[in-house]
Coordinates of C-alpha atoms and ligand atoms in Angstrom, one line a residue:
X1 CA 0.0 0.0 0.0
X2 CA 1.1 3.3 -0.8
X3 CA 2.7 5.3 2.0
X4 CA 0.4 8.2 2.7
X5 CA -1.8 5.5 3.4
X6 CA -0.1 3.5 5.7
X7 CA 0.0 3.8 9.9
X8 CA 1.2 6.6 11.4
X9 CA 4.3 5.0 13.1
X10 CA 4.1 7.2 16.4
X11 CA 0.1 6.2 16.6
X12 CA 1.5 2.4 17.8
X13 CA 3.9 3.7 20.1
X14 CA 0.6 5.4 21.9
X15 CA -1.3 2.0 21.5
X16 CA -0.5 0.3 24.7
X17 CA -2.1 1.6 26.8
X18 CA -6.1 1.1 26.4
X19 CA -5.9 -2.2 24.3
X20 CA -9.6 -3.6 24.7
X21 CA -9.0 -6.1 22.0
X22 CA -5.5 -7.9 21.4
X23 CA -4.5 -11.4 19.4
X24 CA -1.5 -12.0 20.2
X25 CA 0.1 -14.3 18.1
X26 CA -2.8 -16.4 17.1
X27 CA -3.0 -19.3 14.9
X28 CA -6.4 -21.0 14.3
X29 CA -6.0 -24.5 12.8
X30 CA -9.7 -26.7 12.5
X31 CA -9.5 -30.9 13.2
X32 CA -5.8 -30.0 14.6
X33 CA -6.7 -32.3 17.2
X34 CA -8.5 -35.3 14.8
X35 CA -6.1 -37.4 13.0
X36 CA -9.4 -38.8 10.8
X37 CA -9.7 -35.6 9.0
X38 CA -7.5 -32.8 7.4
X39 CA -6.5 -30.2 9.6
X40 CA -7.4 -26.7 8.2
X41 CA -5.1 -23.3 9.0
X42 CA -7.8 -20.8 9.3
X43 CA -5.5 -18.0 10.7
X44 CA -1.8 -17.8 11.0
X45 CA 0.2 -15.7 13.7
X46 CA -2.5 -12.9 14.3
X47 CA -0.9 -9.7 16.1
X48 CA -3.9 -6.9 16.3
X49 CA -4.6 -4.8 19.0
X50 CA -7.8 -2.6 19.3
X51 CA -7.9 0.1 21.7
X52 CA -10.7 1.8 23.4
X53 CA -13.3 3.6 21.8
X54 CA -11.6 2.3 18.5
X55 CA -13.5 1.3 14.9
X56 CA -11.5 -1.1 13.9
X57 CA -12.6 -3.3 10.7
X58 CA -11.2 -6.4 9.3
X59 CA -11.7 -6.9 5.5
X60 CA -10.2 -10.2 3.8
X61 CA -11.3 -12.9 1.2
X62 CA -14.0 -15.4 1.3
X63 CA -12.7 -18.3 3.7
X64 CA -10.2 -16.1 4.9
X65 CA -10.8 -16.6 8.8
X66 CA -12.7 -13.4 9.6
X67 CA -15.5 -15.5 11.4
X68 CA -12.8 -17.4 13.0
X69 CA -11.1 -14.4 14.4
X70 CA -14.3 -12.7 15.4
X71 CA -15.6 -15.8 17.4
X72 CA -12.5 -16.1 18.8
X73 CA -12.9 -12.6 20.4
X74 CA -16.0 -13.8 21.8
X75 CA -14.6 -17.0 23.2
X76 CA -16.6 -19.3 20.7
X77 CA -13.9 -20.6 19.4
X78 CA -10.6 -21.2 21.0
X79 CA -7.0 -20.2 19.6
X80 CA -4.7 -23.2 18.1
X81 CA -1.6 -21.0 19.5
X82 CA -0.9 -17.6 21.2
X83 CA -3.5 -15.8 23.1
X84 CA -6.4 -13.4 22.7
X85 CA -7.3 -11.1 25.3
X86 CA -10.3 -8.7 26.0
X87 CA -9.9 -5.9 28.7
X88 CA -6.7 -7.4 29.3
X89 CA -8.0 -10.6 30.8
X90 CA -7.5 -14.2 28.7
X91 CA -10.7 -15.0 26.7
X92 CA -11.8 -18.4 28.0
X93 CA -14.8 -19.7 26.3
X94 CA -18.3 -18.5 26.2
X95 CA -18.7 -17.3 29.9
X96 CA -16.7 -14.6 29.8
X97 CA -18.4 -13.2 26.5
X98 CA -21.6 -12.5 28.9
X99 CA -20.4 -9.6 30.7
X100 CA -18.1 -7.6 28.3
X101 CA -18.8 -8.4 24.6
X102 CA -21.6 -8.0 22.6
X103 CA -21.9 -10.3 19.2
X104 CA -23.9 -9.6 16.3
X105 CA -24.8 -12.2 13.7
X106 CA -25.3 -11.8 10.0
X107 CA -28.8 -12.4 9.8
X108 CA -31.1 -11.4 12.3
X109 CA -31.7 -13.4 15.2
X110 CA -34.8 -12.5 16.5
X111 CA -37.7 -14.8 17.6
X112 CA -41.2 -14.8 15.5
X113 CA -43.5 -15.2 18.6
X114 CA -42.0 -12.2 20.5
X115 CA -42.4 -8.8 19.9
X116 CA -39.4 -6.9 19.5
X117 CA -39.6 -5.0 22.9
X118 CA -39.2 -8.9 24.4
X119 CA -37.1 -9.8 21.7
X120 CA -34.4 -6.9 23.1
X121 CA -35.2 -8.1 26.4
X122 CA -34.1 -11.9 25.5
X123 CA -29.9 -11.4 26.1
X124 CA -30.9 -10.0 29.9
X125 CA -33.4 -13.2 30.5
X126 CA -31.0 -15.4 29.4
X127 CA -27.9 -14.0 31.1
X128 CA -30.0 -13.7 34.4
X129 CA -30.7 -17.3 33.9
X130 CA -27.5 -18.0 34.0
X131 CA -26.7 -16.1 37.1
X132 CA -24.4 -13.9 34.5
X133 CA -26.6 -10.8 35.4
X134 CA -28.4 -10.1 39.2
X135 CA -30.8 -7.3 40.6
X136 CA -34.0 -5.9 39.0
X137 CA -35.3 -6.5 35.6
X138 CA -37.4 -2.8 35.5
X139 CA -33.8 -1.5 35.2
X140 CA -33.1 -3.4 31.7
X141 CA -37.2 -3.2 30.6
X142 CA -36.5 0.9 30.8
X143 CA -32.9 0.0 28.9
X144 CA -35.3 -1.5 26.1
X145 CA -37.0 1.7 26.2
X146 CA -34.0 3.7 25.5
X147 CA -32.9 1.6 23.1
X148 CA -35.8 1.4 20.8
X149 CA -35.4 5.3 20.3
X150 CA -31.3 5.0 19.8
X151 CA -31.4 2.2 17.3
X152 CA -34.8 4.4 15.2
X153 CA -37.4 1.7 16.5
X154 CA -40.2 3.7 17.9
X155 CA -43.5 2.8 17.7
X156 CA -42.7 -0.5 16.7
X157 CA -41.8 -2.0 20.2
X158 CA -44.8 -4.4 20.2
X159 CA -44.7 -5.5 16.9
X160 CA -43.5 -9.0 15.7
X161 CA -40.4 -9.5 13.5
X162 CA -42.6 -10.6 10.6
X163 CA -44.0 -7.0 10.5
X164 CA -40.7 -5.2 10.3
X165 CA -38.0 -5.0 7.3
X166 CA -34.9 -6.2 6.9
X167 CA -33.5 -3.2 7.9
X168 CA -36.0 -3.1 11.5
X169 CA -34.8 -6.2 12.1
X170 CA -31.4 -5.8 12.2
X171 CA -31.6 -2.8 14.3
X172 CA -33.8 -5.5 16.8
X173 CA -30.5 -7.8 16.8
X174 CA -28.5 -4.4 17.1
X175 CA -30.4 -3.6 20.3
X176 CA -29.7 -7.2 21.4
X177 CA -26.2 -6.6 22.1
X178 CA -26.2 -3.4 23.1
X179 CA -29.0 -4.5 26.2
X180 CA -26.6 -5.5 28.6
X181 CA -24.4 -2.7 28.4
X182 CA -21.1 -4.4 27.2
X183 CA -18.0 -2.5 26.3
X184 CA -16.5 -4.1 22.8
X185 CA -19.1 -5.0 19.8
X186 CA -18.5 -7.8 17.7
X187 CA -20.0 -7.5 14.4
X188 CA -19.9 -10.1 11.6
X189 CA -21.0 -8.4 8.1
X190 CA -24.4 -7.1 10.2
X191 CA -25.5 -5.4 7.0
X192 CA -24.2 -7.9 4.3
X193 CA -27.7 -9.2 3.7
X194 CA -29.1 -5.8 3.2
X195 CA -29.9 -3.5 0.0
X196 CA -27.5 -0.7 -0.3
X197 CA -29.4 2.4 0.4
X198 CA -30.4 0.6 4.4
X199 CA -27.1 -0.7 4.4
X200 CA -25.3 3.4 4.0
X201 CA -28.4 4.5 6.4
X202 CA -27.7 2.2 9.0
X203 CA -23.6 2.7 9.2
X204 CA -24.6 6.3 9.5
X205 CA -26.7 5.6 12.6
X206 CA -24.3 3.0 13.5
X207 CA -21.6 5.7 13.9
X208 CA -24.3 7.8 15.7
X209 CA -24.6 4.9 18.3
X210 CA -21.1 4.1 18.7
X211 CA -20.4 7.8 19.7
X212 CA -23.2 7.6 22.0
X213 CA -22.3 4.5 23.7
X214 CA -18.6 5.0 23.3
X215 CA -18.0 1.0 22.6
X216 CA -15.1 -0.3 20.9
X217 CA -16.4 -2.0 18.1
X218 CA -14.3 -4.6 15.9
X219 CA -16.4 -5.1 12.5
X220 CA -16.1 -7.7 9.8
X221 CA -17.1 -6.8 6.1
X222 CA -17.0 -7.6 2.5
X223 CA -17.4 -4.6 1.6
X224 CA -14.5 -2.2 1.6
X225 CA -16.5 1.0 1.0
X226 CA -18.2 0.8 3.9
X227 CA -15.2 -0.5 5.8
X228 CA -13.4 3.2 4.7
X229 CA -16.6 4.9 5.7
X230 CA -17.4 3.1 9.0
X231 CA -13.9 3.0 10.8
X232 CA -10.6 4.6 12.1
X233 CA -8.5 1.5 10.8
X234 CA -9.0 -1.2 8.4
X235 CA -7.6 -4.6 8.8
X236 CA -6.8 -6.0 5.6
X237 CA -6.4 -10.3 5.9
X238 CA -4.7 -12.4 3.2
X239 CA -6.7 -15.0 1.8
X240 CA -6.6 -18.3 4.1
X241 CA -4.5 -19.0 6.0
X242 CA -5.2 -15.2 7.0
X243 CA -2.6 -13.0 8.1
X244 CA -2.5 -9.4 8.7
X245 CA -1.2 -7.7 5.3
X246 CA -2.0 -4.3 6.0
X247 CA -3.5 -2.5 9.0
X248 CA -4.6 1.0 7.1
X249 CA -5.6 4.1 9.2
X250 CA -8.5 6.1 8.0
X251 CA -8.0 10.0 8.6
X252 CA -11.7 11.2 7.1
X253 CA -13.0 13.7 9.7
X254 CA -16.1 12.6 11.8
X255 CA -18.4 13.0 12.3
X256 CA -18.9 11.0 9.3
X257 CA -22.4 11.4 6.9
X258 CA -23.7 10.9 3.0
X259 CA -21.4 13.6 2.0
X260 CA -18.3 11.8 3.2
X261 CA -18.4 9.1 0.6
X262 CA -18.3 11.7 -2.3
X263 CA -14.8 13.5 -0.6
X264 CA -11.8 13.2 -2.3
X265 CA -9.8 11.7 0.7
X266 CA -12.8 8.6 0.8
X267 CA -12.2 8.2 -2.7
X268 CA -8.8 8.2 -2.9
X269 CA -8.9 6.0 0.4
X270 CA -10.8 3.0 -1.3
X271 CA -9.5 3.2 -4.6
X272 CA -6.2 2.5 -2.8
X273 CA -7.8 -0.3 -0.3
X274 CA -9.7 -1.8 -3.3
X275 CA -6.3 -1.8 -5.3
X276 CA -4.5 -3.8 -2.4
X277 CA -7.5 -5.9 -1.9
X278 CA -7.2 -7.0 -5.8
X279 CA -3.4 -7.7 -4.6
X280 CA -4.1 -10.4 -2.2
X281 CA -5.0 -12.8 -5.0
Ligands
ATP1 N1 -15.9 -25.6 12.2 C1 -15.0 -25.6 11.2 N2 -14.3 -26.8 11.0 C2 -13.4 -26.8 10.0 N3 -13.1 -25.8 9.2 C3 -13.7 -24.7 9.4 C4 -14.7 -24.5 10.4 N4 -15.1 -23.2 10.4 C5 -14.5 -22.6 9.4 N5 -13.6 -23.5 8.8 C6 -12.7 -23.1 7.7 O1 -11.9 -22.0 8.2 C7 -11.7 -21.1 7.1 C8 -12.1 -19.7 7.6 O2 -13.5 -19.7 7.8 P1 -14.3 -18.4 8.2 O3 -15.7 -18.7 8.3 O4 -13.6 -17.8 9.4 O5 -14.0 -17.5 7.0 P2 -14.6 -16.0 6.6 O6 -13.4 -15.2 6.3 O7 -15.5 -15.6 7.7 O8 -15.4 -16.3 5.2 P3 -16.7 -15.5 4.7 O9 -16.2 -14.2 4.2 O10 -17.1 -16.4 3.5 O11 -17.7 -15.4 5.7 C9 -12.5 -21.6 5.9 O12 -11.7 -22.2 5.0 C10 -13.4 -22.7 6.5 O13 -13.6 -23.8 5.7
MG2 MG1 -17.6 -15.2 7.7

């Protein structure tokens, strides 16, 4: 990649400090441990650190390992080598996803038979269950509340997924991590199913909420236009087994809107990104 566009050198000196999110030389290899089938290198030695309050996106080929890496974060999936830590503390399986990281799926995730004010509420009920979460549901019901306005959802808290769009729905599964409060978003390609007019309105509010809420949000995309629009770096992976090739900061002013995709520095930004994508191959 060209050199205006690659990390300030200094900025990783200052990184230390407020890592929320950190592989630390990670390899992912699938059936390492099954001598009946052939072991598959997902991710090879993955150094990435993400620091708080950071938009950090990771771009990379089909098969690649972006999943990999994301469920990793979330400890549902455990590293082959190295470590990966979040808020400093060694991710070990599921549990420790409950309190601290919120995961968003491709598709939405919500149930037909709820409406989506109980739909929001589901993360909380099941976490309480679990003895993850204690005290008073009223606190979390007004949470729903608040939430409903954030994510653009008004009026529509007692209706059933089946009478909202694609788009609604999304937002529903949006709300569904962001219910019980945790500090780092995991998103895998939230909008990838969606046309591309909802998809550019809902990065814009996306933005909006992460200011808001002040998360650290790692973000998974095929598309590199939106991963230039949405983030302060991007993450490029090579095609499996995934390693970092480039690590790009994104200096476009924020906040960011419509008219940001038409600026020079965007475009010059992801004709350079799409010209090292077509690289990797
Ligand atoms: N449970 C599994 N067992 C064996 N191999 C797996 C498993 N899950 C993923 N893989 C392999 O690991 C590699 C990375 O998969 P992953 O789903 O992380 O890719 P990805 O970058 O998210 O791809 P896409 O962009 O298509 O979503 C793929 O080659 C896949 O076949
Ligand atoms: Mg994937």
């Amino acid at each position: 990649m060209s050199n205006e566009l690659a990390r300030d050198p200094e900025a990783k000196e200052t990184a230390s400090a407020e890592e929320v999110i950190s592989f630390d030389g990670v390899d992912k290899v699938y059936g390492a441990d099954d001598p009946a089938k052939e072991s598959v290198t997902a991710l090879k030695d993955i150094d990435l650190d993400i620091r708080q309050g950071e938009f950090v996106s990771v771009v990379g080929p089909s098969g690649c390992g972006k999943t990999t890496l994301l469920h990793m974060a979330a400890g549902l999936l455990e590293a082959t080598n190295g470590s990966v830590r979040i808020n400093g503390v060694d991710v070990q399986g599921p549990d420790h996803k409950r309190k601290e990281v919120g995961l968003v799926f491709q598709h939405p995730v919500a149930l037909e038979w709820r409406t989506v004010r109980k739909n929001i509420l589901l993360p909380v009920q099941i976490l309480k269950e679990n003895g993850a979460i204690e005290g008073d549901m009223d606190e979390y019901r007004d949470r729903v509340d608040d939430l409903i306005s954030l994510v653009g959802l008004e009026g529509f808290g007692d209706s059933y997924p089946n009478e909202l769009s694609g788009g609604m729905q999304q937002r529903v599964t949006i709300s569904q991590s962001l219910v019980y409060n945790p500090s780092v978003l995991l998103m895998d390609e939230p909008f990838g199913s969606l046309d591309a007019m909802t998809k550019d309105q809902l990065n814009v509010e996306l933005l909006r909420i992460w200011r808001e809420t002040e998360k650290t949000i790692l973000f998974i995309t095929h598309d590199l236009d939106e991963a230039v629009f949405l983030s302060d770096r991007v993450v490029v992976l090579s095609p499996r087994p995934g390693e970092v090739a480039d690590d790009v900061e994104i200096d476009l002013d924020r906040p960011r809107n419509e008219e940001t995709r038409g600026s020079e520095r965007f475009v010059e930004l992801s004709a350079a990104l799409h010209k090292n994508f077509r690289s990797l191959r």
